[in-house]
Amino acid sequence: MSDTVSLNSNQSADVSALGGIVVEEVGQLPILEFVPKKLVLLNYTFAALNEEGRLLLGEIRTRGGDDWTLAARSITQLSGKPGEDRKYLDLALVPNVHQGGTSIVFLVEKKNKERLITAHNIKHGKILTLEDEFTSYDKVNVLGKGVSHITADVSAPEPTVFSVSTLLRKLRLEDGGSTLKPTPARAQVPAEGQDGTLSMAIQPAAGMQKHHHSTVVISFRTKSATKNKFMIEWYQSRKDEMSCLKSAIKFGEDCEPHILLSDPKDTRTVYAVCRNHSNSSTNIFKIIKGKKPDDPILSLNYDVDMAAMGMSADQNVTLLLYSVQHDSARIYFLSKTDGFRGKHPICVHCPPLELFSSPSHIISCVTHRWQLPASLVDKCVGSAPYQLALVTLVDSNGRYAIEPETGHGYRLRILGCDTQGFTPESILLEDLERTFENAEDKLAHCTLKICINQTPCNDRLSQLSAWLMSGRLAAIEMQFVKTLGGLPSQGSDRFTIKPISPERFRSYMTDMDWSQMNQKQGTFTLDSSNSSTHSEMSASINRSLSKIPVSRIPSATPSLSGSHHGVDANGDNGHLLSYHNASIGDRTDSRNEGEDSSIMREQIDQLSSSLSQALRENSNLTNNLSTMQRALDSMRQRVGNGTPNSTLSSSFMTD
């Protein structure tokens, strides 16, 4: 359902819904006698680091209601090798199954200001225990000068960590997760962002990928003296290569994106925690590559100093927000709204949904039975008030565009919403934006095909044209049922508009593939197996008919008709040739009778020749089968006598 409507109907003191995200405060987590400067989550494993070099570990658990606790809690004083003075700057939790489950990686500064990355294992039990350091890496010429932040790619097949300085580098725990090594992947931080890194998050590729790759999202403080004080940039990391996508979005001084968080359930989503120093407030935005965010999903009237995101034990996306003003962290659950693919309470009695017994205004033609009975389709043609559309999205190769989150082809049936006044076109555009969020590059090469039961007005066409003009779609093909009010404005090379008859629309809504114009199987068809069987049968009949010779035997009266059947057993198919019925009637004209007799003799000779050929072929086939049977009998006897395989093979070939 519309996010604005969701906000107006659901907003309360502890629940908000904007940008397709529902944020609900569920409790507070006490963090007593510990003031963290960095904190991270891996699922519900919690780790926090303070200025004194102490590490707090635990597992976030609920005791019912809004009562939360840090189970298996432990505090460890971090120290380096004997006689070595270290300062711990940052930390990251990374899955490491080879080392027992979880490793923790630290960014450390030595007394001489050199920085290195170290790794320890965490032992899970009644309390979480930090084990000894097992690997480290400190090559300045590789890591770059002044490493400031580290973060983990928790979805990578091997434990992977990214570091940022003037360079962005990728490192892995190799040799069974025991040795920290750099990879060749590296990228230069842009010059305008070298004034200071604020935060970094990893966005794994959506869906099943043959080779793992991810996007690194980094926020910087810029050197700009104007209003663009901060920026967020995206980097593509694929195998051992890394490149800047140059899709930066910039912020003013009243919106500092000092924390970036990656959604652990929806890999397409990254959040920016932005604070406004002038009024001590915080806004949390859902950010999209190259697009400046609109409204925040959550607004708070205090400074959020630290934040982390993970998964609770019951698989809810958990947001942890901490402020030094409090001795506890606030816990929120985040969930996505279904948009028009779900039924909002306002639309419980929406007339189109009730009439068509539809669960929502949008249904996927992949997962639902979308076809309608003719009696309902009749209510959607002519001057009927209900708006109905079929939509499919195809890529540049003519295949269905795949929804990143579900893996299904983008094929929809859309009902207009009379309750809230949404047309199928506006519902469609909202769903496209929601479905292909952070996948606009794929959408930009697709063709959108729409079939609608009413003549679209110019305002609706302008909405669709705006997507073409901005490069968000490659082309649009629209078919519509002409209604009163005249034709819409003419289309263009990339936007074709074609009127169709009500009868054709009826057929589209039952069993025809309107999107492919019946040239091949497409979006809206009957079961593919039925279609393929029908095609094979038709082709088989055509082939058979093309091999039946046209008989030259003249027609005769039915009472004197007879039948002849011939067999043409050629070497390829052995197909049957059916000959027409023939008969001889009395002729009053002797000359005609003589001519007829001559024709009949010719036909009889042809029939006799065909029959003789069939008999000869049948005789040859019988002889071949008999020879093969004798060879098999001979082999059966030799197998019983224990004859070697090589002898059997040679004997069979000889036979």
XYZ file of C-alpha atoms in Angstrom:
655
model
C 0.000 0.000 0.000
C 1.058 3.584 -0.356
C 3.718 4.443 2.201
C 2.186 7.851 2.915
C -1.139 6.230 3.720
C 0.654 3.646 5.869
C 2.254 6.427 7.871
C -0.974 8.311 8.394
C -2.852 5.221 9.503
C -0.186 3.540 11.636
C 1.972 6.305 13.043
C 2.254 6.351 16.807
C 4.777 7.243 19.463
C 6.892 4.142 18.833
C 5.938 3.020 15.303
C 6.544 4.805 12.013
C 6.405 3.755 8.363
C 8.106 5.671 5.593
C 10.075 4.685 2.517
C 8.493 1.231 2.607
C 10.067 0.528 6.036
C 8.168 0.046 9.298
C 10.230 0.992 12.375
C 8.997 -0.171 15.772
C 10.696 0.429 19.113
C 10.641 -2.822 21.112
C 12.740 -2.086 24.184
C 16.042 -0.957 25.675
C 19.314 -2.788 26.276
C 21.108 -1.740 29.495
C 24.856 -1.143 29.049
C 25.959 -0.452 32.605
C 29.403 0.772 33.673
C 30.598 0.868 30.067
C 30.688 3.816 27.679
C 31.382 2.508 24.156
C 33.019 4.439 21.343
C 32.410 1.680 18.753
C 29.858 -1.101 18.663
C 28.958 -3.817 16.145
C 26.460 -6.672 15.761
C 26.731 -10.003 13.953
C 23.216 -11.397 14.103
C 22.647 -11.074 17.887
C 26.322 -11.260 18.947
C 27.237 -7.876 20.404
C 30.716 -6.316 20.685
C 31.611 -2.838 21.941
C 34.932 -1.050 22.397
C 35.607 1.887 24.737
C 38.346 4.506 25.023
C 40.261 2.559 27.678
C 40.752 -0.402 25.369
C 38.173 -2.610 27.045
C 35.969 -4.982 25.056
C 32.369 -5.803 25.989
C 30.930 -9.016 24.517
C 27.488 -10.563 24.837
C 24.351 -11.830 23.101
C 21.236 -9.681 22.830
C 18.270 -11.616 24.228
C 14.689 -10.732 25.086
C 13.111 -11.751 28.361
C 9.643 -10.973 27.123
C 7.931 -7.712 26.245
C 10.321 -4.773 26.200
C 12.730 -6.384 28.684
C 16.069 -7.045 26.953
C 19.383 -8.198 28.368
C 22.965 -8.852 27.295
C 23.402 -12.582 27.927
C 26.810 -14.305 28.184
C 28.273 -10.890 28.994
C 32.021 -10.469 29.479
C 34.468 -7.556 29.657
C 38.106 -7.982 28.589
C 40.987 -5.541 28.873
C 42.724 -5.568 25.498
C 46.507 -5.580 25.368
C 49.115 -6.303 22.764
C 52.371 -8.171 23.067
C 54.390 -7.673 26.280
C 55.954 -4.223 26.350
C 53.894 -3.018 23.394
C 51.631 -0.020 23.882
C 48.536 -0.260 21.687
C 45.457 1.838 21.068
C 42.365 0.091 19.681
C 40.524 2.231 17.116
C 37.876 0.075 15.427
C 36.485 -3.460 15.345
C 34.474 -5.811 13.135
C 32.803 -9.186 13.665
C 33.219 -11.720 10.865
C 31.917 -15.304 10.475
C 34.789 -17.808 10.524
C 33.570 -21.393 10.553
C 37.116 -22.777 10.246
C 38.050 -21.160 13.545
C 34.976 -22.163 15.503
C 32.289 -19.710 14.466
C 33.139 -16.021 14.972
C 36.307 -13.952 14.729
C 36.768 -10.350 15.800
C 39.095 -8.052 13.870
C 40.656 -4.927 15.406
C 42.234 -1.830 13.911
C 45.186 -1.065 16.190
C 47.593 1.860 16.448
C 51.066 1.328 17.881
C 52.964 3.837 19.940
C 54.917 4.926 16.846
C 51.558 5.717 15.121
C 51.835 2.755 12.755
C 48.546 0.966 12.294
C 47.840 -2.731 11.832
C 44.900 -5.124 11.668
C 44.732 -8.042 14.107
C 42.320 -10.970 14.523
C 41.123 -13.021 17.497
C 38.554 -15.781 17.886
C 35.515 -15.581 20.161
C 34.653 -18.675 22.152
C 30.923 -19.118 22.768
C 29.757 -20.622 26.047
C 28.167 -19.495 29.282
C 30.102 -16.308 28.660
C 31.738 -15.063 25.481
C 35.516 -15.305 25.779
C 38.102 -13.469 23.682
C 40.963 -15.757 22.712
C 44.544 -14.804 21.885
C 45.518 -12.964 18.726
C 46.208 -15.469 15.947
C 47.120 -13.250 12.973
C 47.880 -9.648 12.022
C 48.824 -7.517 9.017
C 50.694 -4.188 9.075
C 52.124 -3.394 5.615
C 51.637 0.354 5.260
C 52.444 0.330 1.544
C 49.528 -2.076 1.034
C 46.955 -0.744 3.494
C 47.724 2.894 2.797
C 48.614 5.615 5.250
C 46.286 6.360 8.132
C 43.799 3.472 8.065
C 40.735 4.781 9.885
C 37.944 2.212 9.509
C 37.430 -1.510 9.003
C 34.274 -3.518 8.325
C 33.408 -7.122 7.437
C 31.622 -8.707 4.502
C 29.569 -11.231 6.470
C 28.134 -12.942 3.359
C 31.459 -13.695 1.616
C 32.403 -17.387 1.242
C 35.693 -16.666 3.032
C 36.093 -14.323 6.037
C 36.585 -10.924 4.366
C 37.462 -7.506 5.787
C 37.714 -4.093 4.104
C 39.921 -1.256 5.305
C 39.949 2.370 4.192
C 42.632 5.037 4.304
C 43.657 6.912 1.185
C 43.096 3.467 -0.336
C 40.217 1.043 -0.077
C 41.627 -2.491 0.371
C 40.135 -5.974 0.730
C 41.717 -8.611 2.989
C 40.790 -12.228 3.660
C 41.400 -14.758 6.421
C 42.934 -17.554 4.368
C 44.602 -20.905 5.139
C 41.558 -22.188 6.955
C 40.687 -18.777 8.333
C 43.994 -18.528 10.189
C 46.062 -15.981 8.229
C 45.090 -12.429 7.323
C 46.226 -11.652 3.770
C 45.517 -8.763 1.391
C 43.964 -9.358 -2.016
C 44.887 -7.467 -5.202
C 41.569 -5.588 -4.953
C 42.143 -1.903 -4.304
C 40.615 1.464 -5.171
C 41.665 5.064 -4.659
C 39.604 7.260 -2.371
C 38.508 10.372 -4.328
C 40.506 13.494 -3.591
C 37.490 15.407 -2.271
C 36.817 12.615 0.235
C 40.300 12.394 1.704
C 39.474 14.918 4.405
C 38.108 12.107 6.573
C 36.190 8.832 6.381
C 33.086 8.745 8.556
C 31.733 5.219 8.129
C 31.727 2.171 5.880
C 29.197 -0.597 5.148
C 29.141 -3.653 2.876
C 26.225 -4.368 0.575
C 26.370 -7.968 -0.770
C 25.012 -8.661 -4.240
C 21.299 -9.534 -4.240
C 20.138 -13.012 -5.213
C 22.097 -16.128 -6.081
C 25.335 -15.275 -7.857
C 27.821 -17.618 -9.493
C 30.689 -15.566 -8.072
C 30.302 -13.545 -4.895
C 30.609 -9.801 -5.256
C 29.596 -6.863 -3.148
C 29.320 -3.100 -3.013
C 31.273 -1.042 -0.491
C 29.468 2.102 0.659
C 31.579 4.819 2.336
C 30.674 8.195 3.785
C 33.275 10.984 3.760
C 33.768 14.481 5.044
C 34.595 16.557 1.986
C 36.964 19.490 1.519
C 34.173 21.613 0.127
C 33.721 25.065 1.614
C 30.162 25.272 0.272
C 27.009 23.444 1.292
C 28.181 19.914 0.244
C 30.101 19.118 3.410
C 29.558 15.336 3.270
C 29.269 12.668 0.592
C 28.513 8.962 0.226
C 30.211 6.961 -2.529
C 29.796 3.396 -3.834
C 32.552 0.964 -4.872
C 32.073 -2.314 -6.751
C 34.130 -5.255 -5.451
C 34.186 -8.274 -7.759
C 36.714 -11.077 -7.233
C 40.099 -9.341 -7.007
C 39.018 -6.111 -8.666
C 37.526 -2.959 -7.228
C 36.306 0.226 -8.852
C 34.538 3.440 -7.899
C 31.005 3.638 -9.321
C 31.049 7.451 -9.268
C 27.462 7.678 -8.029
C 28.066 9.943 -5.048
C 25.286 11.687 -3.194
C 26.115 14.792 -1.136
C 24.756 16.318 2.050
C 24.845 19.684 3.717
C 26.382 20.466 7.081
C 23.051 19.882 8.850
C 23.016 16.198 7.755
C 26.225 14.354 8.653
C 26.059 10.638 7.615
C 28.383 9.487 10.377
C 27.088 5.862 10.489
C 26.228 3.534 7.599
C 24.366 0.266 8.209
C 23.620 -2.640 5.873
C 20.307 -4.483 6.203
C 21.171 -8.133 7.036
C 17.930 -9.456 5.532
C 17.552 -7.287 2.416
C 21.015 -6.894 0.902
C 19.776 -4.130 -1.418
C 19.166 -1.739 1.474
C 21.662 0.540 3.220
C 20.775 3.035 5.920
C 22.518 6.280 6.850
C 22.307 7.625 10.391
C 22.608 11.394 9.947
C 22.907 13.880 12.771
C 22.234 17.582 12.855
C 24.606 19.302 15.263
C 22.686 22.553 15.188
C 19.596 21.176 16.936
C 20.971 17.889 18.398
C 18.673 15.655 16.360
C 19.123 12.524 14.272
C 17.463 11.292 11.094
C 17.828 7.800 9.635
C 17.514 7.514 5.850
C 17.294 4.614 3.465
C 19.848 5.500 0.792
C 19.993 4.508 -2.864
C 23.011 4.762 -5.135
C 23.124 8.086 -6.944
C 19.823 9.328 -5.498
C 19.533 11.809 -2.668
C 17.158 10.492 0.014
C 13.739 12.023 0.537
C 12.063 11.544 3.898
C 13.764 9.792 6.833
C 12.378 6.468 8.027
C 12.954 7.565 11.621
C 13.486 10.968 13.270
C 14.828 11.374 16.807
C 15.196 14.499 18.952
C 18.601 13.528 20.359
C 22.094 12.730 19.044
C 22.742 9.092 18.155
C 26.438 8.492 18.768
C 26.634 4.830 17.767
C 24.421 2.359 15.916
C 24.525 -1.248 14.734
C 22.234 -3.581 12.837
C 21.800 -7.348 13.143
C 19.234 -10.133 13.401
C 17.434 -11.175 16.558
C 17.130 -14.823 17.586
C 13.645 -14.893 16.006
C 14.987 -13.454 12.713
C 13.807 -9.875 13.042
C 16.000 -7.095 11.653
C 17.300 -5.355 14.770
C 18.495 -1.751 14.954
C 20.504 -0.732 18.005
C 20.877 2.999 18.716
C 23.122 4.324 21.490
C 23.530 7.819 22.879
C 26.078 8.827 25.507
C 23.259 10.727 27.209
C 21.765 7.394 28.301
C 23.098 4.268 29.980
C 21.170 2.001 27.621
C 20.719 1.405 23.911
C 17.316 1.560 22.250
C 16.231 -1.467 20.231
C 14.058 -1.219 17.134
C 12.647 -3.830 14.771
C 12.614 -2.973 11.059
C 10.338 -4.590 8.495
C 9.350 -3.825 4.940
C 5.808 -2.987 3.935
C 4.246 -4.968 1.082
C 3.168 -1.912 -0.874
C 0.257 -2.633 -3.193
C 1.100 -6.346 -3.063
C -0.504 -6.439 0.376
C -3.935 -5.366 1.571
C -3.940 -2.263 3.725
C -6.656 -1.930 6.414
C -8.130 1.007 4.480
C -8.786 -1.327 1.535
C -10.538 -4.079 3.478
C -13.775 -3.180 1.676
C -12.270 -1.819 -1.536
C -14.900 -2.542 -4.255
C -12.497 -3.906 -6.929
C -10.850 -6.281 -4.457
C -14.207 -7.564 -3.247
C -15.609 -7.957 -6.772
C -12.597 -9.848 -8.112
C -11.886 -11.726 -4.846
C -8.313 -10.482 -5.126
C -5.962 -10.568 -2.112
C -4.354 -7.266 -3.166
C -4.263 -4.662 -5.910
C -1.136 -6.317 -7.385
C -0.768 -10.046 -7.818
C 2.137 -11.827 -9.449
C 1.171 -13.956 -12.422
C 3.979 -16.322 -11.429
C 2.647 -17.168 -7.980
C -1.113 -16.582 -8.338
C -3.909 -17.699 -10.621
C -4.494 -14.414 -12.387
C -6.988 -15.248 -15.158
C -10.592 -14.157 -14.714
C -13.910 -15.707 -15.756
C -15.625 -14.050 -18.693
C -18.427 -12.681 -16.498
C -15.918 -10.623 -14.497
C -13.971 -9.500 -17.549
C -17.202 -8.076 -18.984
C -17.336 -5.736 -15.986
C -13.988 -4.257 -17.021
C -14.672 -3.359 -20.645
C -16.663 -0.572 -22.211
C -17.822 2.044 -19.734
C -17.235 -0.125 -16.636
C -15.656 1.822 -13.749
C -13.112 -0.821 -12.703
C -9.556 -0.370 -13.915
C -7.648 -3.520 -14.798
C -4.189 -3.928 -16.340
C -1.697 -6.625 -17.249
C 1.999 -5.791 -17.035
C 5.192 -7.554 -18.004
C 8.802 -6.425 -18.048
C 11.298 -7.916 -20.517
C 15.039 -7.380 -20.744
C 17.093 -6.514 -23.815
C 17.176 -10.209 -24.827
C 13.386 -10.555 -24.731
C 13.407 -12.589 -21.512
C 11.399 -11.755 -18.450
C 13.122 -9.296 -16.127
C 13.754 -10.972 -12.778
C 12.684 -9.404 -9.509
C 15.877 -9.105 -7.412
C 14.255 -10.103 -4.141
C 11.995 -12.994 -5.224
C 13.800 -14.330 -8.299
C 10.470 -14.426 -10.202
C 9.736 -12.868 -13.559
C 8.108 -9.438 -13.357
C 4.569 -10.298 -14.523
C 1.620 -8.635 -12.826
C -2.116 -8.164 -12.834
C -3.074 -4.766 -11.397
C -6.433 -3.534 -10.136
C -6.949 0.193 -9.665
C -7.686 1.359 -6.120
C -10.987 3.251 -5.961
C -10.750 3.742 -2.205
C -7.559 5.796 -2.363
C -7.814 6.958 -5.983
C -4.753 5.163 -7.391
C -4.730 4.255 -11.081
C -3.011 1.083 -12.366
C -0.248 3.257 -13.861
C 0.593 4.958 -10.539
C 0.419 1.620 -8.711
C 2.749 0.119 -11.307
C 5.360 2.871 -11.038
C 5.432 2.631 -7.255
C 5.890 -1.128 -7.471
C 8.673 -0.793 -10.043
C 10.525 1.630 -7.788
C 10.086 -0.630 -4.788
C 10.982 -3.869 -6.585
C 14.062 -2.606 -8.429
C 15.428 -0.447 -5.666
C 19.234 -0.337 -6.000
C 18.906 -2.276 -9.278
C 18.124 0.653 -11.574
C 20.907 -0.303 -13.979
C 19.029 -3.506 -14.859
C 15.705 -1.717 -15.134
C 17.149 0.880 -17.511
C 17.620 -1.783 -20.227
C 14.092 -3.232 -19.960
C 10.928 -2.760 -21.992
C 7.690 -2.286 -20.067
C 4.579 -3.795 -21.666
C 1.169 -2.680 -20.442
C -2.334 -3.735 -21.457
C -5.127 -1.717 -19.836
C -8.915 -1.785 -20.128
C -9.412 1.990 -20.486
C -8.062 4.827 -22.565
C -5.222 6.405 -20.554
C -5.365 10.139 -19.998
C -2.452 12.401 -20.844
C -1.487 12.803 -17.184
C -0.936 9.062 -16.836
C 1.050 8.955 -20.056
C 3.196 11.818 -18.783
C 4.044 9.809 -15.668
C 5.232 6.916 -17.827
C 7.069 9.205 -20.239
C 8.988 10.733 -17.353
C 10.553 7.320 -16.682
C 11.629 7.089 -20.317
C 13.039 10.593 -20.389
C 15.074 9.975 -17.226
C 16.510 6.748 -18.630
C 14.857 4.515 -16.050
C 13.259 2.396 -18.799
C 14.405 1.556 -22.311
C 10.942 1.478 -23.927
C 7.221 1.214 -23.190
C 4.597 -0.643 -25.235
C 0.978 0.079 -24.303
C -2.257 -1.489 -25.517
C -5.582 -0.064 -24.344
C -9.288 -0.557 -24.911
C -10.685 2.559 -26.553
C -13.363 4.217 -24.418
C -15.241 7.491 -24.573
C -13.112 10.582 -24.530
C -11.010 10.134 -27.633
C -7.538 8.758 -28.231
C -4.506 9.706 -26.163
C -1.670 11.728 -27.596
C 0.575 10.003 -30.094
C 3.487 7.974 -28.815
C 7.075 7.879 -30.019
C 9.694 5.395 -31.154
C 10.297 4.361 -27.544
C 6.689 4.704 -26.397
C 4.217 2.879 -28.641
C 0.475 3.230 -27.993
C -2.024 0.932 -29.692
C -5.821 0.663 -29.261
C -7.407 -2.791 -29.157
C -11.000 -4.023 -29.228
C -12.902 -5.116 -26.101
C -13.074 -8.636 -27.552
C -9.301 -8.829 -27.778
C -8.930 -7.606 -24.203
C -11.342 -10.328 -23.103
C -9.193 -12.924 -24.808
C -6.051 -11.502 -23.206
C -7.588 -11.864 -19.763
C -8.390 -15.523 -20.355
C -5.839 -17.525 -22.281
C -3.930 -15.446 -24.820
C -0.381 -14.122 -24.530
C -0.970 -10.460 -25.255
C 2.616 -9.383 -24.525
C 4.092 -11.543 -27.267
C 1.132 -11.209 -29.696
C 0.825 -15.017 -29.879
C 4.119 -15.378 -31.725
C 5.712 -17.370 -28.941
C 5.043 -18.301 -25.348
C 5.141 -15.219 -23.219
C 3.847 -13.666 -20.062
C 0.173 -14.495 -19.969
C -0.465 -17.954 -21.407
C -2.130 -21.208 -20.658
C 0.012 -23.955 -19.201
C 3.153 -24.253 -21.291
C 2.913 -28.026 -21.492
C -0.537 -27.782 -23.083
C 0.714 -25.190 -25.562
C 3.762 -27.225 -26.547
C 1.670 -30.404 -26.927
C -0.811 -28.568 -29.164
C 2.048 -27.182 -31.298
C 3.641 -30.608 -31.674
C 0.330 -32.178 -32.650
C -0.323 -29.446 -35.216
C 3.130 -29.838 -36.711
C 2.749 -33.614 -36.824
C -0.588 -33.360 -38.607
C 0.842 -30.909 -41.140
C 3.789 -33.208 -41.854
C 1.498 -36.189 -42.310
C -0.865 -34.325 -44.607
C 2.008 -33.061 -46.741
C 3.071 -36.678 -47.447
C -0.379 -37.872 -48.549
C -0.506 -37.862 -52.373
C -3.490 -36.282 -54.061
C -5.536 -39.071 -55.592
C -6.547 -38.748 -59.204
C -9.269 -41.392 -58.887
C -12.567 -39.805 -59.931
C -15.382 -39.471 -57.454
C -18.244 -41.933 -57.516
C -21.601 -42.404 -55.866
C -21.496 -43.312 -52.173
C -23.448 -46.538 -52.686
C -20.693 -47.945 -54.860
C -17.750 -46.661 -52.893
C -14.959 -48.915 -51.755
C -11.673 -48.391 -49.949
C -8.042 -49.272 -50.571
C -5.192 -48.975 -48.093
C -1.556 -48.982 -49.065
C 1.591 -49.052 -46.916
C 4.789 -47.236 -47.858
C 7.491 -48.704 -45.596
C 10.417 -46.525 -46.549
C 13.682 -46.854 -44.736
C 13.268 -43.685 -42.637
C 9.845 -43.511 -41.039
C 7.756 -46.429 -42.260
C 4.774 -44.036 -42.451
C 1.399 -45.160 -43.723
C -0.014 -43.757 -46.915
C -3.790 -43.598 -46.910
C -5.461 -43.594 -50.257
C -8.857 -42.133 -50.992
C -11.885 -44.310 -51.495
C -12.531 -45.110 -55.130
C -15.301 -46.762 -57.064
C -16.359 -47.311 -60.640
C -19.805 -46.274 -61.758
C -21.638 -47.204 -64.916
C -20.909 -44.926 -67.832
C -23.451 -44.272 -70.543
C -20.834 -42.904 -72.917
C -18.591 -45.734 -74.253
C -15.739 -43.356 -75.008
C -15.825 -41.973 -71.474
C -15.932 -45.501 -70.151
C -12.786 -46.340 -72.133
C -10.987 -43.289 -70.819
C -12.067 -44.122 -67.290
C -10.862 -47.666 -67.711
C -7.461 -46.414 -68.867
C -7.222 -44.120 -65.832
C -8.253 -46.950 -63.539
C -5.597 -49.269 -64.973
C -2.978 -46.583 -64.372
C -4.102 -46.154 -60.779
C -4.160 -49.897 -60.183
C -0.606 -50.188 -61.547
C 0.546 -47.462 -59.146
C -1.166 -49.145 -56.219
C 0.333 -52.474 -57.150
C 3.828 -50.986 -57.422
C 3.524 -49.274 -54.032
C 2.251 -52.449 -52.410
C 5.073 -54.512 -53.886
C 7.666 -52.050 -52.612
C 6.115 -52.156 -49.157
C 6.195 -55.955 -49.153
C 9.861 -55.975 -50.200
C 10.776 -53.527 -47.465
C 8.785 -55.558 -44.985
C 10.652 -58.698 -46.048
C 14.030 -56.992 -45.603
C 13.018 -55.731 -42.186
C 11.888 -59.219 -41.152
C 15.214 -60.692 -42.258
C 17.193 -58.078 -40.318
C 15.177 -58.687 -37.157
C 15.670 -62.426 -37.478
C 19.437 -61.974 -37.838
C 19.582 -59.768 -34.773
C 17.541 -62.266 -32.745
C 19.925 -65.071 -33.688
C 22.901 -62.934 -32.646
C 21.316 -62.188 -29.279
C 20.548 -65.860 -28.692
C 24.189 -66.684 -29.475
C 25.409 -64.042 -27.018
C 23.080 -65.345 -24.301
C 24.558 -68.842 -24.649
C 28.132 -67.577 -24.514
C 27.471 -65.484 -21.435
C 26.186 -68.629 -19.767
C 29.441 -70.413 -20.694
C 31.635 -67.606 -19.244
C 32.973 -66.256 -22.548
C 35.101 -63.045 -22.150
C 33.542 -59.698 -23.129
C 36.017 -59.088 -25.955
C 35.048 -62.391 -27.568
C 31.371 -61.591 -27.211
C 31.833 -58.199 -28.853
C 33.747 -59.607 -31.799
C 31.241 -62.413 -32.213
C 28.338 -59.991 -32.221
C 30.013 -57.815 -34.835
C 30.704 -60.899 -36.945
C 27.125 -62.067 -36.698
